[in-house]
Structure formats: structure tokens, C-alpha cells
Amino acid sequence: TRSTRPQRMLKAVQKNATKGNPESVISAIDYFCKHSEWAMNVGDEKGSILDSVVTEVNPSTVLELGTYCGYSTVRIARLLSPGTKFITLEFNPANVTVARQIIAHAGLQDKVTVVEGSSGDLIPQMKERFGITTFDFIFLDHWKDRYLPDIKLFEECGLLRKGSVLLADNVICPGAPEYLEYVRNSPRYESRYYPAHLEYTTLEDGMEKSVFLG
Ligand SMILES: O=C(NC/C=C/[C@H]1O[C@@H](Sc2ccncc2)[C@H](O)[C@@H]1O)c1cc([N+](=O)[O-])cc(O)c1O
Ligand SMILES: [Mg+2]
């Protein structure tokens, strides 16, 4: 049967990227998406914004929602200090399989744990299963209608501390209007919008950075 887009992306990485070289994995995926098949990776423009926020926060604990093929996982993991706890959640087992191989090709398999399951089920398990008390940095890039329920879940589970940073992809396209309304109007967050474009296109998109105030 026909291969899937994530499988074809993995093949492109294995063919064109140097093992152990995260930059070459990032470039190979961006090249594949620009010249072969569009895919919903955060991309190079928004990826640079992600890089700058991760670098600024220099987190000790990181959570990513929506691994997909591992592109943003590699972008984040390559910037982390040794000993940082990084967990990424992915619902689709086929994506887990591809992501783990792309992360391994970058040589970053020891920097991140890819957990199969849905954020709604796994967020309440973070403390007991992974010994996490609070997250310093959270990247939201999964189902857009899960952004709002999941940020509320973080609050309920006591997983945010004063200064925790949440960065959300796609707040314009496809959009997460209820999430935006919440973080921009809640007195418990300081929010800032980073304008950009939908990956590999000229369509408007952007990322919202929200700092939990405690
Ligand atoms: O739909 C988008 N992203 C949803 C991503 C979903 C990913 O996360 C899990 S869902 C899940 C659920 C619960 N917990 C963990 C993972 C899916 O299996 C997929 O791997 C999207 C769409 C566009 N676009 O242009 O259409 C552009 C983007 O940048 C996007 O991120
Ligand atoms: Mg996205």
C-alpha cells in the first residue's frame, strides 16, 4: 500500500541528512516541505521564533503537545542544556514511530521522551509518571481545539509556576480563537503575539507567547 507523508518525510531525512547533525535534519525536512510535499511542521520562520524563546527561557523542564514527525522536537532538543527533562506527547502511533526515527537520526534520542497518548489523558499523569512538578516551557502545536482545555488542565494540575512560558503555534491559521481570548484576557497571563506566516506559505499566521504570572 502507498506510503504516508510522514514515512516519505522520514525517507528524505535518512537520504539527505547527516546522522547526528540536527541542523541537517531540520534543513532536510524544510527542503522536503518546500520542494516535494507541504507538511504541518512549524517550519523555518516560526521555528526561528521557537528557537529564540527556548534560548531565552533556557528551561529545565519542557513539554511539547503534538510531536507529529518530530521537526519541532529536534529544534527544541538541540538547544537544551544537559540534564533538561523534555517530554513530547503524540496521539497517533504511526507518527510516534516516524518521530522517534527522525529524532534518532538527529542524535537527540537521549534528550527527549516521546510519549504516545492524548494530552487530556497524559497531562494529569506528568507528576506521577515523570516526576515533573512544574514545566518551565510548553509548546502547543496539537489539535487547535485542545489548546484551551489543556491550558486549563495545566492550571488545575498545578503544572505551572510563576514565570512558566507557553508558546502556541497557529493562533491565526488554522487558528485557536478561544485560547487567544483566554490568555489575552486572563489576569494570570502576560501574552505577546509574534506575527509570521503559515509554514512554507505566504499566508498569515503567528505564535502567541504567554507567561504565567502565578
Ligand atoms: O492541525 C494542525 N496541527 C495539529 C497537529 C496534530 C498532531 O498532534 C497529534 S494530536 C494530539 C492530541 C492530543 N495530544 C497530543 C497530540 C496528531 O496526531 C498530530 O501529530 C496544523 C494544521 C496546519 N494547517 O495549515 O492546516 C498547520 C499547522 O502548523 C498545524 O499544527
Ligand atoms: Mg503547527
PDB file of C-alpha atoms and ligand atoms in Angstrom:
ATOM      1  CA  THR A   1       0.000   0.000   0.000  1.00  0.00           C
ATOM      2  CA  ARG A   2       1.004   3.604  -0.551  1.00  0.00           C
ATOM      3  CA  SER A   3       3.387   5.155   1.946  1.00  0.00           C
ATOM      4  CA  THR A   4       2.260   8.019   4.172  1.00  0.00           C
ATOM      5  CA  ARG A   5       3.591  11.581   4.045  1.00  0.00           C
ATOM      6  CA  PRO A   6       5.407  11.168   7.390  1.00  0.00           C
ATOM      7  CA  GLN A   7       7.048   7.990   6.029  1.00  0.00           C
ATOM      8  CA  ARG A   8       8.166   9.843   2.877  1.00  0.00           C
ATOM      9  CA  MET A   9       9.490  12.664   5.065  1.00  0.00           C
ATOM     10  CA  LEU A  10      11.477  10.137   7.139  1.00  0.00           C
ATOM     11  CA  LYS A  11      12.965   8.657   3.941  1.00  0.00           C
ATOM     12  CA  ALA A  12      14.016  12.141   2.824  1.00  0.00           C
ATOM     13  CA  VAL A  13      15.726  12.719   6.188  1.00  0.00           C
ATOM     14  CA  GLN A  14      17.514   9.357   6.074  1.00  0.00           C
ATOM     15  CA  LYS A  15      18.657  10.076   2.496  1.00  0.00           C
ATOM     16  CA  ASN A  16      19.636  13.766   2.777  1.00  0.00           C
ATOM     17  CA  ALA A  17      20.547  14.490   6.408  1.00  0.00           C
ATOM     18  CA  THR A  18      23.784  13.609   8.205  1.00  0.00           C
ATOM     19  CA  LYS A  19      23.301  11.275  11.167  1.00  0.00           C
ATOM     20  CA  GLY A  20      23.917  13.082  14.448  1.00  0.00           C
ATOM     21  CA  ASN A  21      23.529  16.507  12.850  1.00  0.00           C
ATOM     22  CA  PRO A  22      20.274  18.218  13.979  1.00  0.00           C
ATOM     23  CA  GLU A  23      20.748  21.217  11.649  1.00  0.00           C
ATOM     24  CA  SER A  24      20.917  18.909   8.617  1.00  0.00           C
ATOM     25  CA  VAL A  25      17.729  17.106   9.747  1.00  0.00           C
ATOM     26  CA  ILE A  26      15.923  20.455  10.084  1.00  0.00           C
ATOM     27  CA  SER A  27      17.173  21.547   6.633  1.00  0.00           C
ATOM     28  CA  ALA A  28      16.228  18.232   5.016  1.00  0.00           C
ATOM     29  CA  ILE A  29      12.651  18.467   6.323  1.00  0.00           C
ATOM     30  CA  ASP A  30      12.296  22.125   5.281  1.00  0.00           C
ATOM     31  CA  TYR A  31      13.639  21.240   1.802  1.00  0.00           C
ATOM     32  CA  PHE A  32      11.209  18.300   1.529  1.00  0.00           C
ATOM     33  CA  CYS A  33       8.266  20.534   2.516  1.00  0.00           C
ATOM     34  CA  LYS A  34       9.273  23.361   0.158  1.00  0.00           C
ATOM     35  CA  HIS A  35      10.096  21.214  -2.880  1.00  0.00           C
ATOM     36  CA  SER A  36       8.236  17.909  -2.507  1.00  0.00           C
ATOM     37  CA  GLU A  37       5.244  17.899  -0.157  1.00  0.00           C
ATOM     38  CA  TRP A  38       3.866  20.512   2.229  1.00  0.00           C
ATOM     39  CA  ALA A  39       3.587  19.217   5.804  1.00  0.00           C
ATOM     40  CA  MET A  40       2.436  20.809   9.046  1.00  0.00           C
ATOM     41  CA  ASN A  41       5.844  21.258  10.687  1.00  0.00           C
ATOM     42  CA  VAL A  42       6.295  24.612  12.431  1.00  0.00           C
ATOM     43  CA  GLY A  43       8.790  25.447   9.651  1.00  0.00           C
ATOM     44  CA  ASP A  44      11.850  27.681   9.460  1.00  0.00           C
ATOM     45  CA  GLU A  45      10.304  31.137  10.011  1.00  0.00           C
ATOM     46  CA  LYS A  46       8.192  30.232  13.071  1.00  0.00           C
ATOM     47  CA  GLY A  47      10.925  27.743  14.017  1.00  0.00           C
ATOM     48  CA  SER A  48      13.336  30.644  14.472  1.00  0.00           C
ATOM     49  CA  ILE A  49      10.839  32.300  16.840  1.00  0.00           C
ATOM     50  CA  LEU A  50      10.588  28.980  18.723  1.00  0.00           C
ATOM     51  CA  ASP A  51      14.394  28.806  18.904  1.00  0.00           C
ATOM     52  CA  SER A  52      14.656  32.325  20.326  1.00  0.00           C
ATOM     53  CA  VAL A  53      12.016  31.719  23.017  1.00  0.00           C
ATOM     54  CA  VAL A  54      13.592  28.377  24.065  1.00  0.00           C
ATOM     55  CA  THR A  55      17.022  30.026  24.223  1.00  0.00           C
ATOM     56  CA  GLU A  56      15.646  32.954  26.259  1.00  0.00           C
ATOM     57  CA  VAL A  57      13.822  30.668  28.748  1.00  0.00           C
ATOM     58  CA  ASN A  58      16.669  28.106  28.980  1.00  0.00           C
ATOM     59  CA  PRO A  59      14.191  25.677  30.583  1.00  0.00           C
ATOM     60  CA  SER A  60      14.942  22.740  32.897  1.00  0.00           C
ATOM     61  CA  THR A  61      11.577  21.096  32.113  1.00  0.00           C
ATOM     62  CA  VAL A  62       9.883  21.171  28.692  1.00  0.00           C
ATOM     63  CA  LEU A  63       6.602  19.759  27.346  1.00  0.00           C
ATOM     64  CA  GLU A  64       5.585  19.662  23.671  1.00  0.00           C
ATOM     65  CA  LEU A  65       1.999  18.844  22.657  1.00  0.00           C
ATOM     66  CA  GLY A  66       1.813  17.359  19.165  1.00  0.00           C
ATOM     67  CA  THR A  67       5.085  15.712  18.142  1.00  0.00           C
ATOM     68  CA  TYR A  68       3.856  14.917  14.594  1.00  0.00           C
ATOM     69  CA  CYS A  69       7.130  13.941  12.806  1.00  0.00           C
ATOM     70  CA  GLY A  70       9.488  15.441  15.372  1.00  0.00           C
ATOM     71  CA  TYR A  71      10.614  18.570  13.484  1.00  0.00           C
ATOM     72  CA  SER A  72       9.966  20.999  16.350  1.00  0.00           C
ATOM     73  CA  THR A  73      11.100  18.317  18.800  1.00  0.00           C
ATOM     74  CA  VAL A  74      14.528  18.353  17.094  1.00  0.00           C
ATOM     75  CA  ARG A  75      14.548  22.183  17.009  1.00  0.00           C
ATOM     76  CA  ILE A  76      13.888  22.331  20.758  1.00  0.00           C
ATOM     77  CA  ALA A  77      16.073  19.388  21.854  1.00  0.00           C
ATOM     78  CA  ARG A  78      19.158  20.703  20.034  1.00  0.00           C
ATOM     79  CA  LEU A  79      19.058  23.872  22.187  1.00  0.00           C
ATOM     80  CA  LEU A  80      18.571  22.288  25.628  1.00  0.00           C
ATOM     81  CA  SER A  81      21.215  22.140  28.372  1.00  0.00           C
ATOM     82  CA  PRO A  82      22.317  18.665  29.535  1.00  0.00           C
ATOM     83  CA  GLY A  83      20.003  17.240  32.181  1.00  0.00           C
ATOM     84  CA  THR A  84      16.908  19.063  30.890  1.00  0.00           C
ATOM     85  CA  LYS A  85      13.702  16.977  31.125  1.00  0.00           C
ATOM     86  CA  PHE A  86      11.900  17.129  27.752  1.00  0.00           C
ATOM     87  CA  ILE A  87       8.639  15.253  27.090  1.00  0.00           C
ATOM     88  CA  THR A  88       6.627  15.316  23.843  1.00  0.00           C
ATOM     89  CA  LEU A  89       3.106  13.910  23.522  1.00  0.00           C
ATOM     90  CA  GLU A  90       1.757  12.326  20.333  1.00  0.00           C
ATOM     91  CA  PHE A  91      -1.656  10.714  19.819  1.00  0.00           C
ATOM     92  CA  ASN A  92      -1.062   8.839  16.544  1.00  0.00           C
ATOM     93  CA  PRO A  93       1.173   5.737  16.940  1.00  0.00           C
ATOM     94  CA  ALA A  94       2.326   5.914  13.301  1.00  0.00           C
ATOM     95  CA  ASN A  95       3.580   9.458  13.958  1.00  0.00           C
ATOM     96  CA  VAL A  96       5.314   8.274  17.149  1.00  0.00           C
ATOM     97  CA  THR A  97       7.202   5.678  15.082  1.00  0.00           C
ATOM     98  CA  VAL A  98       8.317   8.210  12.459  1.00  0.00           C
ATOM     99  CA  ALA A  99       9.173  10.902  15.015  1.00  0.00           C
ATOM    100  CA  ARG A 100      11.361   8.572  17.076  1.00  0.00           C
ATOM    101  CA  GLN A 101      13.371   7.688  13.950  1.00  0.00           C
ATOM    102  CA  ILE A 102      13.770  11.329  12.883  1.00  0.00           C
ATOM    103  CA  ILE A 103      14.817  12.320  16.420  1.00  0.00           C
ATOM    104  CA  ALA A 104      17.292   9.397  16.469  1.00  0.00           C
ATOM    105  CA  HIS A 105      18.709  10.424  13.074  1.00  0.00           C
ATOM    106  CA  ALA A 106      19.472  13.811  14.645  1.00  0.00           C
ATOM    107  CA  GLY A 107      21.199  12.009  17.535  1.00  0.00           C
ATOM    108  CA  LEU A 108      18.827  13.553  20.081  1.00  0.00           C
ATOM    109  CA  GLN A 109      17.057  10.392  21.318  1.00  0.00           C
ATOM    110  CA  ASP A 110      18.597  10.760  24.809  1.00  0.00           C
ATOM    111  CA  LYS A 111      17.337  14.358  25.131  1.00  0.00           C
ATOM    112  CA  VAL A 112      13.601  13.722  24.778  1.00  0.00           C
ATOM    113  CA  THR A 113      10.929  11.179  25.669  1.00  0.00           C
ATOM    114  CA  VAL A 114       8.201  10.667  23.043  1.00  0.00           C
ATOM    115  CA  VAL A 115       5.041   9.529  24.864  1.00  0.00           C
ATOM    116  CA  GLU A 116       2.110   8.035  22.951  1.00  0.00           C
ATOM    117  CA  GLY A 117      -1.271   9.235  24.088  1.00  0.00           C
ATOM    118  CA  SER A 118      -3.501  12.275  24.242  1.00  0.00           C
ATOM    119  CA  SER A 119      -2.689  15.411  26.201  1.00  0.00           C
ATOM    120  CA  GLY A 120      -6.014  15.218  28.049  1.00  0.00           C
ATOM    121  CA  ASP A 121      -5.110  11.819  29.460  1.00  0.00           C
ATOM    122  CA  LEU A 122      -1.355  12.374  29.928  1.00  0.00           C
ATOM    123  CA  ILE A 123      -1.119  15.880  31.439  1.00  0.00           C
ATOM    124  CA  PRO A 124      -2.654  14.691  34.754  1.00  0.00           C
ATOM    125  CA  GLN A 125      -0.051  11.888  34.822  1.00  0.00           C
ATOM    126  CA  MET A 126       3.028  14.117  34.452  1.00  0.00           C
ATOM    127  CA  LYS A 127       3.852  14.231  38.151  1.00  0.00           C
ATOM    128  CA  GLU A 128       3.391  10.530  38.952  1.00  0.00           C
ATOM    129  CA  ARG A 129       4.814   9.101  35.695  1.00  0.00           C
ATOM    130  CA  PHE A 130       7.664  11.505  35.010  1.00  0.00           C
ATOM    131  CA  GLY A 131       8.386  13.166  38.346  1.00  0.00           C
ATOM    132  CA  ILE A 132       7.653  16.604  36.933  1.00  0.00           C
ATOM    133  CA  THR A 133       6.468  19.242  39.426  1.00  0.00           C
ATOM    134  CA  THR A 134       6.150  22.215  37.037  1.00  0.00           C
ATOM    135  CA  PHE A 135       7.057  22.950  33.399  1.00  0.00           C
ATOM    136  CA  ASP A 136       9.310  25.906  32.578  1.00  0.00           C
ATOM    137  CA  PHE A 137       8.383  25.833  28.861  1.00  0.00           C
ATOM    138  CA  ILE A 138       5.393  24.364  26.979  1.00  0.00           C
ATOM    139  CA  PHE A 139       4.995  24.309  23.164  1.00  0.00           C
ATOM    140  CA  LEU A 140       1.391  23.822  21.967  1.00  0.00           C
ATOM    141  CA  ASP A 141       1.106  22.503  18.408  1.00  0.00           C
ATOM    142  CA  HIS A 142      -1.525  19.755  18.579  1.00  0.00           C
ATOM    143  CA  TRP A 143      -5.258  19.842  17.838  1.00  0.00           C
ATOM    144  CA  LYS A 144      -6.224  23.528  17.956  1.00  0.00           C
ATOM    145  CA  ASP A 145      -9.432  22.887  19.901  1.00  0.00           C
ATOM    146  CA  ARG A 146      -7.327  21.286  22.651  1.00  0.00           C
ATOM    147  CA  TYR A 147      -5.233  24.406  23.386  1.00  0.00           C
ATOM    148  CA  LEU A 148      -7.803  25.968  25.769  1.00  0.00           C
ATOM    149  CA  PRO A 149      -8.866  22.822  27.667  1.00  0.00           C
ATOM    150  CA  ASP A 150      -5.205  21.836  28.056  1.00  0.00           C
ATOM    151  CA  ILE A 151      -4.009  25.188  29.448  1.00  0.00           C
ATOM    152  CA  LYS A 152      -6.845  24.944  31.997  1.00  0.00           C
ATOM    153  CA  LEU A 153      -5.683  21.398  32.760  1.00  0.00           C
ATOM    154  CA  PHE A 154      -2.143  22.668  33.384  1.00  0.00           C
ATOM    155  CA  GLU A 155      -3.570  25.147  35.938  1.00  0.00           C
ATOM    156  CA  GLU A 156      -5.768  22.520  37.613  1.00  0.00           C
ATOM    157  CA  CYS A 157      -2.845  20.037  37.868  1.00  0.00           C
ATOM    158  CA  GLY A 158      -0.533  22.684  39.337  1.00  0.00           C
ATOM    159  CA  LEU A 159       1.949  22.231  36.481  1.00  0.00           C
ATOM    160  CA  LEU A 160       2.634  25.966  36.017  1.00  0.00           C
ATOM    161  CA  ARG A 161       4.809  28.170  38.208  1.00  0.00           C
ATOM    162  CA  LYS A 162       5.334  31.948  38.244  1.00  0.00           C
ATOM    163  CA  GLY A 163       7.236  32.566  35.006  1.00  0.00           C
ATOM    164  CA  SER A 164       6.259  29.376  33.129  1.00  0.00           C
ATOM    165  CA  VAL A 165       6.220  30.170  29.390  1.00  0.00           C
ATOM    166  CA  LEU A 166       3.660  28.753  26.964  1.00  0.00           C
ATOM    167  CA  LEU A 167       4.227  29.190  23.217  1.00  0.00           C
ATOM    168  CA  ALA A 168       1.321  28.312  20.901  1.00  0.00           C
ATOM    169  CA  ASP A 169       1.657  27.696  17.154  1.00  0.00           C
ATOM    170  CA  ASN A 170      -1.087  28.510  14.602  1.00  0.00           C
ATOM    171  CA  VAL A 171      -3.060  31.006  16.634  1.00  0.00           C
ATOM    172  CA  ILE A 172      -4.171  32.616  13.315  1.00  0.00           C
ATOM    173  CA  CYS A 173      -4.049  29.708  10.835  1.00  0.00           C
ATOM    174  CA  PRO A 174      -5.772  27.284  11.384  1.00  0.00           C
ATOM    175  CA  GLY A 175      -6.443  29.420  14.483  1.00  0.00           C
ATOM    176  CA  ALA A 176      -7.158  28.967  18.178  1.00  0.00           C
ATOM    177  CA  PRO A 177      -9.560  31.868  18.890  1.00  0.00           C
ATOM    178  CA  GLU A 178     -10.891  30.674  22.254  1.00  0.00           C
ATOM    179  CA  TYR A 179      -7.313  30.066  23.504  1.00  0.00           C
ATOM    180  CA  LEU A 180      -6.229  33.535  22.345  1.00  0.00           C
ATOM    181  CA  GLU A 181      -9.199  35.173  24.023  1.00  0.00           C
ATOM    182  CA  TYR A 182      -8.410  33.339  27.266  1.00  0.00           C
ATOM    183  CA  VAL A 183      -4.686  34.103  27.549  1.00  0.00           C
ATOM    184  CA  ARG A 184      -5.119  37.707  26.357  1.00  0.00           C
ATOM    185  CA  ASN A 185      -7.910  38.485  28.857  1.00  0.00           C
ATOM    186  CA  SER A 186      -6.837  36.434  31.855  1.00  0.00           C
ATOM    187  CA  PRO A 187      -5.082  38.426  34.604  1.00  0.00           C
ATOM    188  CA  ARG A 188      -2.967  35.319  35.233  1.00  0.00           C
ATOM    189  CA  TYR A 189      -1.039  35.613  31.941  1.00  0.00           C
ATOM    190  CA  GLU A 190       1.129  38.194  30.197  1.00  0.00           C
ATOM    191  CA  SER A 191       0.673  37.478  26.471  1.00  0.00           C
ATOM    192  CA  ARG A 192       2.537  38.607  23.348  1.00  0.00           C
ATOM    193  CA  TYR A 193       1.853  37.879  19.680  1.00  0.00           C
ATOM    194  CA  TYR A 194       4.681  37.082  17.212  1.00  0.00           C
ATOM    195  CA  PRO A 195       3.469  37.644  13.635  1.00  0.00           C
ATOM    196  CA  ALA A 196       4.779  35.274  10.982  1.00  0.00           C
ATOM    197  CA  HIS A 197       3.429  33.096   8.139  1.00  0.00           C
ATOM    198  CA  LEU A 198       1.971  29.624   7.860  1.00  0.00           C
ATOM    199  CA  GLU A 199       4.892  27.261   7.303  1.00  0.00           C
ATOM    200  CA  TYR A 200       6.191  27.158   3.724  1.00  0.00           C
ATOM    201  CA  THR A 201       3.479  29.616   2.529  1.00  0.00           C
ATOM    202  CA  THR A 202       2.775  33.355   2.409  1.00  0.00           C
ATOM    203  CA  LEU A 203      -0.468  33.017   4.381  1.00  0.00           C
ATOM    204  CA  GLU A 204      -0.635  34.945   7.649  1.00  0.00           C
ATOM    205  CA  ASP A 205      -0.040  33.017  10.869  1.00  0.00           C
ATOM    206  CA  GLY A 206       1.670  33.675  14.173  1.00  0.00           C
ATOM    207  CA  MET A 207       2.630  32.393  17.590  1.00  0.00           C
ATOM    208  CA  GLU A 208       1.397  33.550  20.990  1.00  0.00           C
ATOM    209  CA  LYS A 209       3.789  33.574  23.941  1.00  0.00           C
ATOM    210  CA  SER A 210       2.077  33.614  27.335  1.00  0.00           C
ATOM    211  CA  VAL A 211       3.869  33.885  30.684  1.00  0.00           C
ATOM    212  CA  PHE A 212       2.026  32.506  33.729  1.00  0.00           C
ATOM    213  CA  LEU A 213       2.029  35.128  36.497  1.00  0.00           C
ATOM    214  CA  GLY A 214       1.159  32.758  39.336  1.00  0.00           C
TER     215      GLY A 214
HETATM  216  O1  LIG B   1      -3.736  20.805  12.595  1.00  0.00           O
HETATM  217  C1  LIG B   1      -2.567  21.133  12.811  1.00  0.00           C
HETATM  218  N1  LIG B   1      -1.851  20.561  13.771  1.00  0.00           N
HETATM  219  C2  LIG B   1      -2.456  19.511  14.545  1.00  0.00           C
HETATM  220  C3  LIG B   1      -1.373  18.585  14.944  1.00  0.00           C
HETATM  221  C4  LIG B   1      -1.626  17.411  15.403  1.00  0.00           C
HETATM  222  C5  LIG B   1      -0.538  16.497  15.780  1.00  0.00           C
HETATM  223  O2  LIG B   1      -0.696  16.162  17.143  1.00  0.00           O
HETATM  224  C6  LIG B   1      -1.436  14.958  17.217  1.00  0.00           C
HETATM  225  S1  LIG B   1      -2.915  15.268  18.010  1.00  0.00           S
HETATM  226  C7  LIG B   1      -2.619  15.213  19.698  1.00  0.00           C
HETATM  227  C8  LIG B   1      -3.721  15.308  20.502  1.00  0.00           C
HETATM  228  C9  LIG B   1      -3.562  15.270  21.860  1.00  0.00           C
HETATM  229  N2  LIG B   1      -2.335  15.160  22.422  1.00  0.00           N
HETATM  230  C10 LIG B   1      -1.256  15.069  21.635  1.00  0.00           C
HETATM  231  C11 LIG B   1      -1.351  15.094  20.254  1.00  0.00           C
HETATM  232  C12 LIG B   1      -1.688  14.464  15.827  1.00  0.00           C
HETATM  233  O3  LIG B   1      -1.537  13.070  15.764  1.00  0.00           O
HETATM  234  C13 LIG B   1      -0.634  15.200  15.026  1.00  0.00           C
HETATM  235  O4  LIG B   1       0.596  14.515  15.040  1.00  0.00           O
HETATM  236  C14 LIG B   1      -1.894  22.138  11.962  1.00  0.00           C
HETATM  237  C15 LIG B   1      -2.502  22.473  10.768  1.00  0.00           C
HETATM  238  C16 LIG B   1      -1.895  23.394   9.929  1.00  0.00           C
HETATM  239  N3  LIG B   1      -2.539  23.740   8.700  1.00  0.00           N
HETATM  240  O5  LIG B   1      -2.061  24.595   7.954  1.00  0.00           O
HETATM  241  O6  LIG B   1      -3.624  23.123   8.434  1.00  0.00           O
HETATM  242  C17 LIG B   1      -0.683  23.999  10.256  1.00  0.00           C
HETATM  243  C18 LIG B   1      -0.066  23.661  11.465  1.00  0.00           C
HETATM  244  O7  LIG B   1       1.121  24.241  11.832  1.00  0.00           O
HETATM  245  C19 LIG B   1      -0.667  22.741  12.324  1.00  0.00           C
HETATM  246  O8  LIG B   1      -0.043  22.470  13.510  1.00  0.00           O
HETATM  247 MG    MG B   2       1.519  23.918  13.896  1.00  0.00          MG
END
